[in-house]
Every structure is written in C-alpha cells, then in structure tokens.
Amino acid sequence: MQGITGSELTPRKAEYLKYIYLQGDVVKTTDIAAHFSVAPSTVTKALADIAKAGYLEHSPYHGVRLTAPGTDYARFLFRRHRIVALVLSRYGLEPAEACREAKKIEQCISRDLTNRICTSLGHPMMSVCGEIEHDHSCCCPPENRKR
C-alpha cells in the first residue's frame, strides 16, 4: 500500500472498488451495474481499467474479485472516507450528512493528508459511518490508537 496516493482511480471507479470489497468474493458485472444504476457495458469498461491497474481479477461472464493490492486500496478508500466524514461531523453535520458530503470531497484528499488528519485527530478508531481500520502501513502505530 505504500505506493497508494489516493488518486489512482476516478471517483466512480473507486466506488466500484469499495462496493466489490463489501460484497466479498466474486461479484458479477450485472450486480454492480444494478447497484449503481448504469449499463453493464459501462461497468465492464471500468472494470477492465481497474483490472489493468492491478486491483481486480476480471473473468468475463463470471465476475470480478479483488487482488491483494485491490483489497489494500479499498481499505484505504474506506479509511479516508471515514476520516473525512468524522472531520465533517465535528463541524456540526449529522452523521448521514457528513457521510454524503465526504463522498463529494474525499477524492481530493491524498493519502498523506489522510494520515496527517488521522494523526491530528489522535488516531480515532470509529467514525460516524463505521470503524476506521488501521494497519502497519498507515500513520497509526497500535499504541497511539484511540478506542
């Protein structure tokens, strides 16, 4: 995950990656298309690009599965989203509103800035929209993480 900056994928492709992560194992193109209300051909093209970047294994007519780098990237995307949502909630936004607004701006937040914000917040473990996952490659040594 060291090479991740946070801008490797477009916002839509990042949302696809997050959705696939949440679904687990193999996810069908038609399921992704239905979830995002887009044509399967649109999803197929995006998935091919994500696979080419090394984040997915794509088997035409069967579906997609995250690679190890894809799993790491999806975890980063969730961590960044939850940290941004937490910051917004501290400025008076209700949890659902903070989550919606975070989706609009999170792609502008680099990995480095995400780590700096995390550090400034005292390495929180929970956001308004879920647990904030930390690992060895982020800014949060286990002894500094708040419960």
CSV table of N, CA and C in Angstrom, one decimal:
chain,number,residue,atom,x,y,z
A,1,MET,N,0.8,-1.2,0.0
A,1,MET,CA,0.0,0.0,0.0
A,1,MET,C,0.9,1.3,0.0
A,2,GLN,N,2.1,1.1,0.2
A,2,GLN,CA,3.0,2.3,0.2
A,2,GLN,C,2.9,3.2,-1.0
A,3,GLY,N,2.6,2.6,-2.2
A,3,GLY,CA,2.5,3.4,-3.4
A,3,GLY,C,1.2,4.1,-3.6
A,4,ILE,N,0.2,3.9,-2.8
A,4,ILE,CA,-1.1,4.5,-3.0
A,4,ILE,C,-1.0,5.9,-2.6
A,5,THR,N,-1.5,6.8,-3.5
A,5,THR,CA,-1.5,8.2,-3.2
A,5,THR,C,-3.0,8.7,-2.9
A,6,GLY,N,-3.9,7.9,-3.4
A,6,GLY,CA,-5.3,8.3,-3.2
A,6,GLY,C,-6.0,8.8,-4.5
A,7,SER,N,-5.2,8.9,-5.5
A,7,SER,CA,-5.8,9.4,-6.8
A,7,SER,C,-5.6,8.5,-7.9
A,8,GLU,N,-5.4,7.2,-7.6
A,8,GLU,CA,-5.1,6.2,-8.7
A,8,GLU,C,-6.4,5.9,-9.5
A,9,LEU,N,-7.6,6.1,-8.9
A,9,LEU,CA,-8.8,5.8,-9.6
A,9,LEU,C,-9.7,7.0,-9.6
A,10,THR,N,-10.6,7.1,-10.7
A,10,THR,CA,-11.6,8.1,-10.7
A,10,THR,C,-12.5,7.8,-9.5
A,11,PRO,N,-13.3,8.9,-9.1
A,11,PRO,CA,-14.3,8.6,-8.0
A,11,PRO,C,-15.2,7.5,-8.3
A,12,ARG,N,-15.7,7.4,-9.5
A,12,ARG,CA,-16.7,6.3,-9.8
A,12,ARG,C,-16.0,4.9,-9.7
A,13,LYS,N,-14.8,4.8,-10.2
A,13,LYS,CA,-14.1,3.5,-10.2
A,13,LYS,C,-13.8,3.2,-8.7
A,14,ALA,N,-13.4,4.2,-7.9
A,14,ALA,CA,-13.2,4.0,-6.5
A,14,ALA,C,-14.4,3.4,-5.8
A,15,GLU,N,-15.6,4.0,-6.2
A,15,GLU,CA,-16.9,3.5,-5.6
A,15,GLU,C,-17.1,2.0,-6.0
A,16,TYR,N,-16.8,1.7,-7.3
A,16,TYR,CA,-16.9,0.3,-7.7
A,16,TYR,C,-16.0,-0.6,-6.8
A,17,LEU,N,-14.8,-0.2,-6.6
A,17,LEU,CA,-13.9,-1.0,-5.9
A,17,LEU,C,-14.4,-1.2,-4.4
A,18,LYS,N,-14.9,-0.1,-3.8
A,18,LYS,CA,-15.4,-0.2,-2.5
A,18,LYS,C,-16.6,-1.2,-2.4
A,19,TYR,N,-17.5,-1.1,-3.4
A,19,TYR,CA,-18.7,-2.0,-3.5
A,19,TYR,C,-18.2,-3.4,-3.6
A,20,ILE,N,-17.2,-3.7,-4.5
A,20,ILE,CA,-16.7,-5.1,-4.6
A,20,ILE,C,-16.1,-5.6,-3.3
A,21,TYR,N,-15.4,-4.7,-2.6
A,21,TYR,CA,-14.8,-5.1,-1.3
A,21,TYR,C,-15.9,-5.5,-0.3
A,22,LEU,N,-17.0,-4.7,-0.3
A,22,LEU,CA,-18.1,-5.0,0.7
A,22,LEU,C,-18.8,-6.3,0.3
A,23,GLN,N,-18.9,-6.6,-1.0
A,23,GLN,CA,-19.6,-7.9,-1.4
A,23,GLN,C,-18.8,-9.1,-1.1
A,24,GLY,N,-17.4,-9.0,-1.0
A,24,GLY,CA,-16.6,-10.1,-0.8
A,24,GLY,C,-16.4,-10.9,-2.1
A,25,ASP,N,-15.9,-12.1,-2.0
A,25,ASP,CA,-15.5,-12.9,-3.1
A,25,ASP,C,-15.8,-12.4,-4.5
A,26,VAL,N,-16.5,-13.2,-5.4
A,26,VAL,CA,-16.7,-12.8,-6.8
A,26,VAL,C,-18.0,-12.0,-6.9
A,27,VAL,N,-17.9,-10.9,-7.7
A,27,VAL,CA,-19.1,-10.0,-7.9
A,27,VAL,C,-19.3,-9.9,-9.4
A,28,LYS,N,-20.6,-10.1,-9.7
A,28,LYS,CA,-20.9,-10.1,-11.2
A,28,LYS,C,-21.1,-8.7,-11.6
A,29,THR,N,-20.7,-8.4,-12.9
A,29,THR,CA,-20.9,-7.1,-13.5
A,29,THR,C,-22.3,-6.6,-13.4
A,30,THR,N,-23.3,-7.5,-13.7
A,30,THR,CA,-24.7,-7.1,-13.7
A,30,THR,C,-25.1,-6.6,-12.3
A,31,ASP,N,-24.5,-7.2,-11.2
A,31,ASP,CA,-24.9,-6.8,-9.9
A,31,ASP,C,-24.3,-5.4,-9.6
A,32,ILE,N,-23.1,-5.1,-10.1
A,32,ILE,CA,-22.5,-3.8,-9.9
A,32,ILE,C,-23.3,-2.8,-10.7
A,33,ALA,N,-23.7,-3.1,-12.0
A,33,ALA,CA,-24.5,-2.2,-12.8
A,33,ALA,C,-25.8,-1.9,-12.2
A,34,ALA,N,-26.5,-2.9,-11.6
A,34,ALA,CA,-27.8,-2.7,-11.0
A,34,ALA,C,-27.6,-1.8,-9.7
A,35,HIS,N,-26.6,-2.0,-8.9
A,35,HIS,CA,-26.4,-1.2,-7.7
A,35,HIS,C,-26.2,0.2,-8.1
A,36,PHE,N,-25.4,0.5,-9.1
A,36,PHE,CA,-25.1,1.9,-9.5
A,36,PHE,C,-26.0,2.5,-10.5
A,37,SER,N,-27.0,1.7,-11.0
A,37,SER,CA,-27.9,2.1,-12.0
A,37,SER,C,-27.3,2.6,-13.3
A,38,VAL,N,-26.3,1.8,-13.8
A,38,VAL,CA,-25.7,2.1,-15.0
A,38,VAL,C,-25.7,0.9,-15.9
A,39,ALA,N,-25.4,1.1,-17.2
A,39,ALA,CA,-25.4,-0.1,-18.1
A,39,ALA,C,-24.3,-1.0,-17.8
A,40,PRO,N,-24.5,-2.3,-18.0
A,40,PRO,CA,-23.5,-3.3,-17.8
A,40,PRO,C,-22.2,-3.0,-18.6
A,41,SER,N,-22.4,-2.5,-19.8
A,41,SER,CA,-21.3,-2.2,-20.7
A,41,SER,C,-20.4,-1.1,-20.1
A,42,THR,N,-21.0,-0.1,-19.4
A,42,THR,CA,-20.3,0.9,-18.7
A,42,THR,C,-19.4,0.3,-17.6
A,43,VAL,N,-20.0,-0.6,-16.8
A,43,VAL,CA,-19.3,-1.2,-15.7
A,43,VAL,C,-18.2,-2.1,-16.3
A,44,THR,N,-18.4,-2.8,-17.4
A,44,THR,CA,-17.4,-3.7,-17.9
A,44,THR,C,-16.2,-2.9,-18.3
A,45,LYS,N,-16.4,-1.8,-19.0
A,45,LYS,CA,-15.2,-1.0,-19.4
A,45,LYS,C,-14.4,-0.5,-18.2
A,46,ALA,N,-15.2,0.0,-17.1
A,46,ALA,CA,-14.5,0.5,-15.9
A,46,ALA,C,-13.7,-0.6,-15.2
A,47,LEU,N,-14.4,-1.8,-15.2
A,47,LEU,CA,-13.7,-3.0,-14.5
A,47,LEU,C,-12.4,-3.4,-15.2
A,48,ALA,N,-12.5,-3.3,-16.6
A,48,ALA,CA,-11.3,-3.6,-17.3
A,48,ALA,C,-10.1,-2.7,-17.0
A,49,ASP,N,-10.5,-1.4,-16.8
A,49,ASP,CA,-9.5,-0.4,-16.4
A,49,ASP,C,-8.9,-0.7,-15.0
A,50,ILE,N,-9.8,-1.0,-14.1
A,50,ILE,CA,-9.4,-1.3,-12.7
A,50,ILE,C,-8.5,-2.5,-12.7
A,51,ALA,N,-8.9,-3.5,-13.5
A,51,ALA,CA,-8.1,-4.8,-13.6
A,51,ALA,C,-6.7,-4.5,-14.2
A,52,LYS,N,-6.7,-3.6,-15.2
A,52,LYS,CA,-5.4,-3.3,-15.8
A,52,LYS,C,-4.5,-2.6,-14.8
A,53,ALA,N,-5.1,-1.8,-13.9
A,53,ALA,CA,-4.3,-1.2,-12.8
A,53,ALA,C,-3.8,-2.1,-11.8
A,54,GLY,N,-4.3,-3.4,-11.8
A,54,GLY,CA,-3.9,-4.4,-10.9
A,54,GLY,C,-4.7,-4.6,-9.6
A,55,TYR,N,-5.9,-4.0,-9.6
A,55,TYR,CA,-6.7,-4.0,-8.4
A,55,TYR,C,-7.8,-5.1,-8.4
A,56,LEU,N,-8.0,-5.7,-9.6
A,56,LEU,CA,-9.0,-6.7,-9.8
A,56,LEU,C,-8.5,-7.8,-10.7
A,57,GLU,N,-9.1,-9.0,-10.5
A,57,GLU,CA,-9.0,-10.1,-11.4
A,57,GLU,C,-10.4,-10.1,-12.1
A,58,HIS,N,-10.4,-10.0,-13.4
A,58,HIS,CA,-11.7,-9.9,-14.1
A,58,HIS,C,-11.8,-11.2,-15.0
A,59,SER,N,-12.9,-11.9,-14.8
A,59,SER,CA,-13.2,-13.1,-15.6
A,59,SER,C,-14.5,-12.8,-16.4
A,60,PRO,N,-14.4,-12.5,-17.7
A,60,PRO,CA,-15.6,-12.2,-18.4
A,60,PRO,C,-16.6,-13.2,-18.3
A,61,TYR,N,-17.9,-12.8,-18.1
A,61,TYR,CA,-19.1,-13.6,-17.9
A,61,TYR,C,-19.1,-14.3,-16.5
A,62,HIS,N,-18.1,-14.1,-15.7
A,62,HIS,CA,-18.1,-14.7,-14.3
A,62,HIS,C,-18.1,-13.7,-13.3
A,63,GLY,N,-17.4,-12.6,-13.4
A,63,GLY,CA,-17.3,-11.5,-12.4
A,63,GLY,C,-15.9,-11.1,-12.1
A,64,VAL,N,-15.8,-10.4,-11.0
A,64,VAL,CA,-14.5,-9.8,-10.6
A,64,VAL,C,-14.3,-10.2,-9.2
A,65,ARG,N,-13.0,-10.1,-8.8
A,65,ARG,CA,-12.5,-10.4,-7.5
A,65,ARG,C,-11.4,-9.4,-7.2
A,66,LEU,N,-11.3,-8.9,-6.0
A,66,LEU,CA,-10.1,-8.0,-5.7
A,66,LEU,C,-8.8,-8.8,-5.6
A,67,THR,N,-7.8,-8.2,-6.1
A,67,THR,CA,-6.4,-8.7,-5.9
A,67,THR,C,-6.0,-8.2,-4.5
A,68,ALA,N,-4.8,-8.6,-4.0
A,68,ALA,CA,-4.3,-8.2,-2.7
A,68,ALA,C,-4.1,-6.6,-2.8
A,69,PRO,N,-3.5,-6.1,-3.8
A,69,PRO,CA,-3.4,-4.6,-3.9
A,69,PRO,C,-4.8,-3.9,-4.0
A,70,GLY,N,-5.8,-4.6,-4.6
A,70,GLY,CA,-7.1,-4.1,-4.6
A,70,GLY,C,-7.8,-4.0,-3.3
A,71,THR,N,-7.6,-5.0,-2.5
A,71,THR,CA,-8.1,-5.1,-1.1
A,71,THR,C,-7.4,-4.0,-0.3
A,72,ASP,N,-6.1,-3.8,-0.4
A,72,ASP,CA,-5.4,-2.7,0.3
A,72,ASP,C,-6.0,-1.4,-0.1
A,73,TYR,N,-6.2,-1.2,-1.4
A,73,TYR,CA,-6.7,0.1,-1.9
A,73,TYR,C,-8.1,0.4,-1.4
A,74,ALA,N,-8.9,-0.6,-1.4
A,74,ALA,CA,-10.3,-0.5,-0.9
A,74,ALA,C,-10.3,-0.1,0.5
A,75,ARG,N,-9.5,-0.8,1.3
A,75,ARG,CA,-9.4,-0.5,2.7
A,75,ARG,C,-9.0,1.0,3.0
A,76,PHE,N,-8.0,1.4,2.1
A,76,PHE,CA,-7.6,2.8,2.2
A,76,PHE,C,-8.8,3.8,1.9
A,77,LEU,N,-9.5,3.4,0.8
A,77,LEU,CA,-10.7,4.3,0.4
A,77,LEU,C,-11.7,4.4,1.6
A,78,PHE,N,-12.0,3.3,2.2
A,78,PHE,CA,-12.9,3.3,3.4
A,78,PHE,C,-12.3,4.2,4.5
A,79,ARG,N,-11.0,4.0,4.8
A,79,ARG,CA,-10.4,4.7,5.9
A,79,ARG,C,-10.4,6.2,5.6
A,80,ARG,N,-10.1,6.6,4.4
A,80,ARG,CA,-10.1,8.0,4.0
A,80,ARG,C,-11.5,8.6,4.1
A,81,HIS,N,-12.5,7.8,3.6
A,81,HIS,CA,-13.9,8.3,3.7
A,81,HIS,C,-14.3,8.5,5.1
A,82,ARG,N,-14.0,7.6,6.0
A,82,ARG,CA,-14.5,7.6,7.4
A,82,ARG,C,-13.8,8.7,8.1
A,83,ILE,N,-12.5,9.0,7.8
A,83,ILE,CA,-11.8,10.1,8.5
A,83,ILE,C,-12.4,11.4,8.0
A,84,VAL,N,-12.6,11.6,6.7
A,84,VAL,CA,-13.2,12.8,6.2
A,84,VAL,C,-14.6,13.0,6.8
A,85,ALA,N,-15.4,12.0,6.9
A,85,ALA,CA,-16.8,12.1,7.5
A,85,ALA,C,-16.7,12.5,9.0
A,86,LEU,N,-15.7,11.9,9.7
A,86,LEU,CA,-15.5,12.3,11.1
A,86,LEU,C,-15.2,13.7,11.2
A,87,VAL,N,-14.3,14.2,10.4
A,87,VAL,CA,-14.0,15.7,10.5
A,87,VAL,C,-15.2,16.5,10.2
A,88,LEU,N,-16.0,16.2,9.2
A,88,LEU,CA,-17.2,16.9,8.9
A,88,LEU,C,-18.2,16.9,10.0
A,89,SER,N,-18.3,15.7,10.7
A,89,SER,CA,-19.2,15.6,11.8
A,89,SER,C,-18.8,16.5,13.0
A,90,ARG,N,-17.6,16.8,13.1
A,90,ARG,CA,-17.1,17.6,14.2
A,90,ARG,C,-17.4,19.1,13.9
A,91,TYR,N,-17.8,19.4,12.7
A,91,TYR,CA,-18.2,20.7,12.3
A,91,TYR,C,-19.8,20.9,12.3
A,92,GLY,N,-20.4,19.9,12.9
A,92,GLY,CA,-21.9,20.1,13.1
A,92,GLY,C,-22.7,19.3,12.1
A,93,LEU,N,-22.2,18.6,11.2
A,93,LEU,CA,-23.0,17.8,10.3
A,93,LEU,C,-23.5,16.5,11.0
A,94,GLU,N,-24.8,16.2,10.7
A,94,GLU,CA,-25.3,15.0,11.2
A,94,GLU,C,-24.6,13.8,10.5
A,95,PRO,N,-24.6,12.6,11.1
A,95,PRO,CA,-23.8,11.5,10.5
A,95,PRO,C,-24.1,11.2,9.0
A,96,ALA,N,-25.4,11.1,8.7
A,96,ALA,CA,-25.7,10.8,7.3
A,96,ALA,C,-25.3,12.0,6.3
A,97,GLU,N,-25.4,13.2,6.8
A,97,GLU,CA,-25.0,14.3,6.0
A,97,GLU,C,-23.5,14.3,5.9
A,98,ALA,N,-22.7,14.1,7.0
A,98,ALA,CA,-21.3,14.0,6.9
A,98,ALA,C,-20.8,13.0,5.9
A,99,CYS,N,-21.5,11.8,5.9
A,99,CYS,CA,-21.1,10.7,5.0
A,99,CYS,C,-21.4,11.2,3.6
A,100,ARG,N,-22.5,11.8,3.3
A,100,ARG,CA,-22.8,12.2,1.9
A,100,ARG,C,-21.8,13.3,1.4
A,101,GLU,N,-21.5,14.2,2.3
A,101,GLU,CA,-20.6,15.3,1.9
A,101,GLU,C,-19.2,14.8,1.8
A,102,ALA,N,-18.8,13.8,2.6
A,102,ALA,CA,-17.4,13.2,2.5
A,102,ALA,C,-17.3,12.5,1.1
A,103,LYS,N,-18.3,11.9,0.6
A,103,LYS,CA,-18.3,11.3,-0.7
A,103,LYS,C,-18.0,12.3,-1.8
A,104,LYS,N,-18.4,13.5,-1.6
A,104,LYS,CA,-18.2,14.6,-2.6
A,104,LYS,C,-16.8,15.1,-2.6
A,105,ILE,N,-16.1,15.0,-1.5
A,105,ILE,CA,-14.8,15.7,-1.4
A,105,ILE,C,-13.6,14.7,-1.2
A,106,GLU,N,-13.9,13.5,-0.8
A,106,GLU,CA,-12.8,12.6,-0.4
A,106,GLU,C,-11.8,12.3,-1.4
A,107,GLN,N,-12.2,12.3,-2.7
A,107,GLN,CA,-11.2,12.0,-3.8
A,107,GLN,C,-10.1,13.1,-3.9
A,108,CYS,N,-10.4,14.3,-3.2
A,108,CYS,CA,-9.4,15.4,-3.2
A,108,CYS,C,-8.4,15.3,-2.1
A,109,ILE,N,-8.6,14.3,-1.2
A,109,ILE,CA,-7.7,14.1,-0.1
A,109,ILE,C,-6.7,13.0,-0.3
A,110,SER,N,-5.4,13.4,-0.3
A,110,SER,CA,-4.4,12.4,-0.6
A,110,SER,C,-4.2,11.5,0.6
A,111,ARG,N,-3.4,10.4,0.4
A,111,ARG,CA,-3.1,9.5,1.4
A,111,ARG,C,-2.3,10.2,2.5
A,112,ASP,N,-1.3,11.1,2.1
A,112,ASP,CA,-0.5,11.8,3.1
A,112,ASP,C,-1.4,12.7,3.9
A,113,LEU,N,-2.3,13.4,3.3
A,113,LEU,CA,-3.2,14.3,4.1
A,113,LEU,C,-4.2,13.5,5.0
A,114,THR,N,-4.6,12.3,4.5
A,114,THR,CA,-5.5,11.5,5.3
A,114,THR,C,-4.7,11.1,6.6
A,115,ASN,N,-3.4,10.7,6.4
A,115,ASN,CA,-2.6,10.3,7.6
A,115,ASN,C,-2.4,11.5,8.5
A,116,ARG,N,-2.2,12.7,8.0
A,116,ARG,CA,-2.0,13.8,8.8
A,116,ARG,C,-3.3,14.2,9.6
A,117,ILE,N,-4.4,14.1,8.9
A,117,ILE,CA,-5.7,14.3,9.6
A,117,ILE,C,-5.9,13.3,10.7
A,118,CYS,N,-5.6,12.0,10.4
A,118,CYS,CA,-5.7,11.0,11.4
A,118,CYS,C,-4.9,11.2,12.6
A,119,THR,N,-3.7,11.6,12.4
A,119,THR,CA,-2.8,12.0,13.5
A,119,THR,C,-3.3,13.1,14.3
A,120,SER,N,-3.8,14.2,13.6
A,120,SER,CA,-4.3,15.3,14.3
A,120,SER,C,-5.6,15.0,15.2
A,121,LEU,N,-6.3,14.0,14.7
A,121,LEU,CA,-7.5,13.5,15.5
A,121,LEU,C,-7.2,12.5,16.6
A,122,GLY,N,-5.9,12.2,16.7
A,122,GLY,CA,-5.5,11.3,17.7
A,122,GLY,C,-5.7,9.8,17.4
A,123,HIS,N,-5.7,9.5,16.1
A,123,HIS,CA,-5.8,8.1,15.5
A,123,HIS,C,-7.1,7.5,16.0
A,124,PRO,N,-8.2,8.1,15.6
A,124,PRO,CA,-9.5,7.5,16.1
A,124,PRO,C,-9.8,6.1,15.5
A,125,MET,N,-10.6,5.4,16.2
A,125,MET,CA,-10.9,4.0,15.7
A,125,MET,C,-12.3,4.0,15.2
A,126,MET,N,-13.2,5.0,15.4
A,126,MET,CA,-14.5,5.0,15.0
A,126,MET,C,-14.9,6.3,14.4
A,127,SER,N,-15.7,6.3,13.3
A,127,SER,CA,-16.2,7.4,12.6
A,127,SER,C,-17.7,7.4,12.7
A,128,VAL,N,-18.4,8.4,12.2
A,128,VAL,CA,-19.8,8.4,12.2
A,128,VAL,C,-20.4,7.4,11.2
A,129,CYS,N,-19.6,6.8,10.3
A,129,CYS,CA,-20.1,5.9,9.4
A,129,CYS,C,-19.4,4.5,9.4
A,130,GLY,N,-18.7,4.3,10.5
A,130,GLY,CA,-18.1,3.0,10.7
A,130,GLY,C,-16.7,3.0,11.4
A,131,GLU,N,-16.2,1.8,11.6
A,131,GLU,CA,-14.9,1.6,12.2
A,131,GLU,C,-13.8,2.1,11.2
A,132,ILE,N,-12.8,2.8,11.8
A,132,ILE,CA,-11.7,3.2,11.0
A,132,ILE,C,-10.6,2.2,11.2
A,133,GLU,N,-10.3,1.5,10.1
A,133,GLU,CA,-9.3,0.4,10.1
A,133,GLU,C,-7.9,1.0,9.9
A,134,HIS,N,-7.0,0.6,10.7
A,134,HIS,CA,-5.6,1.0,10.6
A,134,HIS,C,-4.8,-0.2,10.4
A,135,ASP,N,-3.6,-0.1,9.8
A,135,ASP,CA,-2.7,-1.2,9.6
A,135,ASP,C,-1.3,-0.6,9.7
A,136,HIS,N,-0.3,-1.5,9.6
A,136,HIS,CA,1.1,-1.1,9.8
A,136,HIS,C,1.6,-0.1,8.8
A,137,SER,N,0.9,0.1,7.6
A,137,SER,CA,1.4,1.0,6.6
A,137,SER,C,0.9,2.4,6.7
A,138,CYS,N,-0.1,2.6,7.7
A,138,CYS,CA,-0.6,4.0,7.8
A,138,CYS,C,0.2,4.7,8.9
A,139,CYS,N,-0.4,5.8,9.3
A,139,CYS,CA,0.3,6.7,10.3
A,139,CYS,C,0.1,6.3,11.7
A,140,CYS,N,-0.6,5.2,12.0
A,140,CYS,CA,-1.1,4.9,13.3
A,140,CYS,C,-0.4,3.7,14.0
A,141,PRO,N,0.6,3.9,14.7
A,141,PRO,CA,1.2,2.8,15.4
A,141,PRO,C,0.1,2.3,16.5
A,142,PRO,N,0.0,1.0,16.7
A,142,PRO,CA,-1.0,0.5,17.6
A,142,PRO,C,-1.1,1.2,19.0
A,143,GLU,N,0.0,1.6,19.5
A,143,GLU,CA,0.0,2.2,20.9
A,143,GLU,C,-0.6,3.6,20.9
A,144,ASN,N,-0.8,4.2,19.7
A,144,ASN,CA,-1.4,5.5,19.6
A,144,ASN,C,-2.8,5.6,19.2
A,145,ARG,N,-3.4,4.4,19.0
A,145,ARG,CA,-4.8,4.4,18.5
A,145,ARG,C,-5.8,4.6,19.6
A,146,LYS,N,-6.8,5.4,19.4
A,146,LYS,CA,-7.8,5.7,20.4
A,146,LYS,C,-9.0,4.7,20.2
A,147,ARG,N,-9.5,4.3,21.3
A,147,ARG,CA,-10.7,3.4,21.2
A,147,ARG,C,-12.0,4.2,21.2
